[in-house]
Short mmCIF file of C-alpha atoms in Angstrom, two decimals:
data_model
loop_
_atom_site.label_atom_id
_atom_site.label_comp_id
_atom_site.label_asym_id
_atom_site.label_seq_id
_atom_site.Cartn_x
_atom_site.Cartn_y
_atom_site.Cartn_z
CA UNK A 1 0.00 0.00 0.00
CA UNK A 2 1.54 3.76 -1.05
CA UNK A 3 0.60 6.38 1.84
CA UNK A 4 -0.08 9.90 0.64
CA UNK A 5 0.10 12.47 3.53
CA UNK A 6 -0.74 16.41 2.58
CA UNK A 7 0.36 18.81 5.80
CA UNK A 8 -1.48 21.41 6.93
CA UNK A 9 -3.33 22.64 10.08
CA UNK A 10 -7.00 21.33 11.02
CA UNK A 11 -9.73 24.32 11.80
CA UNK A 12 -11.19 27.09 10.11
CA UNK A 13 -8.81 29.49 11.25
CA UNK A 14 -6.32 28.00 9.04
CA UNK A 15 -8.33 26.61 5.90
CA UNK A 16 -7.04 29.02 3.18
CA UNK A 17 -3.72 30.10 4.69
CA UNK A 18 -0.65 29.22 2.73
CA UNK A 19 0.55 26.67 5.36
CA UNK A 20 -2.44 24.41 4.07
CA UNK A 21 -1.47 23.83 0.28
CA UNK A 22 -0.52 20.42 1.15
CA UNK A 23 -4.06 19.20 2.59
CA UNK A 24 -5.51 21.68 -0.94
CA UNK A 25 -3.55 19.52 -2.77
CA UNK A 26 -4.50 15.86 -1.93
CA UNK A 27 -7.88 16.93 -1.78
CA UNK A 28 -7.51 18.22 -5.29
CA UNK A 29 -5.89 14.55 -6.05
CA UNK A 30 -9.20 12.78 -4.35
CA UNK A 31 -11.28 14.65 -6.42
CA UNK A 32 -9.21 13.97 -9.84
CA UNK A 33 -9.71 9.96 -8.93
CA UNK A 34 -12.72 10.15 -7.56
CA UNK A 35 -11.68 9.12 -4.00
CA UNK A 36 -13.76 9.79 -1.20
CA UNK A 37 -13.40 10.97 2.22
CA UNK A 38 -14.18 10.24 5.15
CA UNK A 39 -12.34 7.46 7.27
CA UNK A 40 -10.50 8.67 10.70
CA UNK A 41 -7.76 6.88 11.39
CA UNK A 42 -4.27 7.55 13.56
CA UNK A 43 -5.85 11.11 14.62
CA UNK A 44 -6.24 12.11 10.96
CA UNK A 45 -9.18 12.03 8.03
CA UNK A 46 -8.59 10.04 5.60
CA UNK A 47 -9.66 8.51 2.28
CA UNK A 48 -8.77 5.11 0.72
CA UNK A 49 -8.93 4.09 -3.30
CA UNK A 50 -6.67 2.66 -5.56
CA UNK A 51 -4.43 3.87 -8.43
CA UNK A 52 -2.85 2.19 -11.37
CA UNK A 53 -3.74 -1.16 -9.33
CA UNK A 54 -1.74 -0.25 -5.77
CA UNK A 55 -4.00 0.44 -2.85
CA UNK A 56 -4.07 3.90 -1.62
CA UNK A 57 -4.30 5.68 1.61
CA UNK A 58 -4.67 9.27 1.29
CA UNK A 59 -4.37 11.21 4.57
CA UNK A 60 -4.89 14.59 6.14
CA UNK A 61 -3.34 14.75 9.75
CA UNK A 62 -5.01 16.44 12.16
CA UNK A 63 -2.22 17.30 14.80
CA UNK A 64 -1.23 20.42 13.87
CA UNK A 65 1.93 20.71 11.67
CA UNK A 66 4.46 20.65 14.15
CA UNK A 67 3.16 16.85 15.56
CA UNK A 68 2.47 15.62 11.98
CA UNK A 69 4.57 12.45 12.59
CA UNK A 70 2.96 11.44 15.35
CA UNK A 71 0.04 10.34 12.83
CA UNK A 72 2.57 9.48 9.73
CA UNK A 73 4.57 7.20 12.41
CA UNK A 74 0.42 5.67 13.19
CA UNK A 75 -0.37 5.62 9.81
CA UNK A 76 2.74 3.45 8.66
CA UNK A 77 2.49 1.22 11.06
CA UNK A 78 -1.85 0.79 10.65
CA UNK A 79 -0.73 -0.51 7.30
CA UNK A 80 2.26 -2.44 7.30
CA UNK A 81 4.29 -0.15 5.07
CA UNK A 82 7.57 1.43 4.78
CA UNK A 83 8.66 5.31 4.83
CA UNK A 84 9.20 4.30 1.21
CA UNK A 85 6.06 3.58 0.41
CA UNK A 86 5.22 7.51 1.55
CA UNK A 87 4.97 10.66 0.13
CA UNK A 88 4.38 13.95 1.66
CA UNK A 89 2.76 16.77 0.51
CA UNK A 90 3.59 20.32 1.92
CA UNK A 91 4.36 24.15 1.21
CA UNK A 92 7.68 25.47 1.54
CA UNK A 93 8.79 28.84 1.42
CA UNK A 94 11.51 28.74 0.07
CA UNK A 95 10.33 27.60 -2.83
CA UNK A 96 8.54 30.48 -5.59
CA UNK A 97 4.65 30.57 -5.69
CA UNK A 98 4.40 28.64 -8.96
CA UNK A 99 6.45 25.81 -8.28
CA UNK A 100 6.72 22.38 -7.40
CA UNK A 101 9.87 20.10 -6.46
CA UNK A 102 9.45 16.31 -6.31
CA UNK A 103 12.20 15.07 -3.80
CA UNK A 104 12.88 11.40 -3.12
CA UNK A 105 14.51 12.29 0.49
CA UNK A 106 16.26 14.83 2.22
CA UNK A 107 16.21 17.02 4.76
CA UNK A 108 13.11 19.11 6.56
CA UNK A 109 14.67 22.78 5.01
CA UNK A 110 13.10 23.86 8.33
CA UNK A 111 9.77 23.04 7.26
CA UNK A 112 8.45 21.95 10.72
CA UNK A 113 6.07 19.32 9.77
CA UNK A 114 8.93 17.63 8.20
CA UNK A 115 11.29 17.78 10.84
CA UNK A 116 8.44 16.29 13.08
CA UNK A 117 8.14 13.08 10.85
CA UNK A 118 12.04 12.98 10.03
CA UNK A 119 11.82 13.02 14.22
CA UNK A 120 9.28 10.52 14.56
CA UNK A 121 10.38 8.16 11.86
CA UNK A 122 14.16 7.93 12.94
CA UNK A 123 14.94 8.42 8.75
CA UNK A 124 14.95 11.27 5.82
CA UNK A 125 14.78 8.63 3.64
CA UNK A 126 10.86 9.10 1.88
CA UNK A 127 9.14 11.10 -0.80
CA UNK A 128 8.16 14.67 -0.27
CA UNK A 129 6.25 17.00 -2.73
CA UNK A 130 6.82 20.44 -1.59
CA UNK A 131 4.66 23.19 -3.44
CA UNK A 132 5.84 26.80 -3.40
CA UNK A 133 4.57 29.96 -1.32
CA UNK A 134 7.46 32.23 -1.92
CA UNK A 135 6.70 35.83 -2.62
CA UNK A 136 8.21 39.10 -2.28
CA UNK A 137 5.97 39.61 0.83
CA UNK A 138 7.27 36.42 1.93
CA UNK A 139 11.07 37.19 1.28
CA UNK A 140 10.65 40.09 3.38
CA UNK A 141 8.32 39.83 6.24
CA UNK A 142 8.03 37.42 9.15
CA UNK A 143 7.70 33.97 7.97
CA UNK A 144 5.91 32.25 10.89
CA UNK A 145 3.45 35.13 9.85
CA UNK A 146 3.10 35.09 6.73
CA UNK A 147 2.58 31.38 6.09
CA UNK A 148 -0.27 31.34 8.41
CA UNK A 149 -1.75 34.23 6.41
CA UNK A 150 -4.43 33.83 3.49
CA UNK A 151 -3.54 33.91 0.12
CA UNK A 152 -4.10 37.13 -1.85
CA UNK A 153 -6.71 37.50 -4.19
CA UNK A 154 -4.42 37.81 -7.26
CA UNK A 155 -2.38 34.65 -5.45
CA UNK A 156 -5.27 32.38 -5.20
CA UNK A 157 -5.69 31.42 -8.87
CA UNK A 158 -1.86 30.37 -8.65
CA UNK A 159 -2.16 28.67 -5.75
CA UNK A 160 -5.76 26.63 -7.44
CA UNK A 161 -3.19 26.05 -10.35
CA UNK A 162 -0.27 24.86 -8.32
CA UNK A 163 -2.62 22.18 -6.41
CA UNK A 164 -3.90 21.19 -9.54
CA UNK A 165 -0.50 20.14 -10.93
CA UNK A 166 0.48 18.69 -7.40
CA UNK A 167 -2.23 16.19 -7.63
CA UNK A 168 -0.93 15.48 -11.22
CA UNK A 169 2.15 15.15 -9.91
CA UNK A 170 1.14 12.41 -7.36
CA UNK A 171 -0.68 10.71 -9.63
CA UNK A 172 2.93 10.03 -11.27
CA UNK A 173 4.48 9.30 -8.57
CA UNK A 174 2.48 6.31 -7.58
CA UNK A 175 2.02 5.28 -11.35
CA UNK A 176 5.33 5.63 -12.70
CA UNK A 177 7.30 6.40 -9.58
CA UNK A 178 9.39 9.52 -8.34
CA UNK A 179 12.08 9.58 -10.93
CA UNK A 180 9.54 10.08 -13.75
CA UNK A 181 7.78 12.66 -11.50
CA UNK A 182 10.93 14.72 -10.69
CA UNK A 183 11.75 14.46 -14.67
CA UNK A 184 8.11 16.03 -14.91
CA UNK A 185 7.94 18.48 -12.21
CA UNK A 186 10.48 20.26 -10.94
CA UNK A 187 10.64 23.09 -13.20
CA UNK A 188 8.25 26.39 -12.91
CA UNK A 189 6.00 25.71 -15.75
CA UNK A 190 6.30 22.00 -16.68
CA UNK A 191 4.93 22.08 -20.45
CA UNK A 192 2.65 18.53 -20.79
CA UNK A 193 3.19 16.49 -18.00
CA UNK A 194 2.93 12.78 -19.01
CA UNK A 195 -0.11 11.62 -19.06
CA UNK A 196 -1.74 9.88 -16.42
CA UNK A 197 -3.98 6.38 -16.50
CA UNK A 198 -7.22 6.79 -15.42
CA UNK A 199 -7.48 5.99 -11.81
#
């Protein structure tokens, strides 16, 4: 079974701030295939399906970024699997609004939901998606700030775009794995990304 995680914070207060791109973004890649919601398992919501064959768990945690590997570590070990059989989905600001990097490791880049599952996992060693928020506002202001701020009107049609193209970019992930996803996606303005099977 592949584990999908996206990162964000649970509660109104923090539905359309920037820090939440990662729970847009699965939810965009639900609706694409046609997954549904609404299982709660290891303190987060979560949706099961399948996709090019391989069972699916999609997740959403609910423990606040900064304890998001208390539920991955749950999640993992609900079903059996391996931190390589996970990807993560998250924002990072150091990345441009606009753009997406596929990793298959590394480090948390001070991302703190990261460093909580690097923490509670003992290893670097799985998938993350991370989809940018960088602006000039960003650049300059306080960052604990600004990524719990809302996106700008003229920043939300990106930011629609962006989670659009991250649930694309799962899709190849789990279909043709990370190297044909990184090929794909880790450029500002991929021009056709391969196409996908229908899920």
């Amino acid at each position: 079974m592949k584990i999908v995680v996206g990162l964000g914070n649970p509660g109104q207060t923090y539905a359309e701030t920037r820090h939440n791109l990662g729970f847009f973004a699965v939810e965009e890649f639900c609706r694409q295939c046609r997954i549904s919601w609404g299982g709660r398992e290891c303190r987060s919501l979560t949706a099961r399906g399948r996709v090019a064959g391989e069972a699916v768990l999609v997740a959403r945690p609910q423990t606040y970024m900064n304890r998001s590997g208390e539920a991955v570590r749950c999640l993992l070990r609900l079903c059996e699997a391996d931190p390589s059989d996970l990807l993560v989905v998250c924002d990072d600001a150091a990345i441009d609004l606009g753009s997406l990097r596929v990793r298959p490791s590394g480090s948390d880049g001070g991302h703190r939901g990261l460093r909580s599952i690097i923490e509670c996992l003992g290893t670097e060693e799985f998938s993350r998606l991370r989809i940018g928020i960088r602006t000039a506002r960003i650049a300059e202001g306080d960052l604990s700030e600004q990524v719990l701020s809302p996106f700008l009107p003229g920043e939300m049609e990106v930011a629609g775009e962006q989670a659009s193209r991250a649930a694309q970019c799962i899709r190849v992930v789990l279909e043709r794995g990370i190297r044909a996803a990184m090929n794909a996606f880790n450029r500002r303005q991929p021009s056709d990304p391969p196409e996908s099977s229908a899920c």
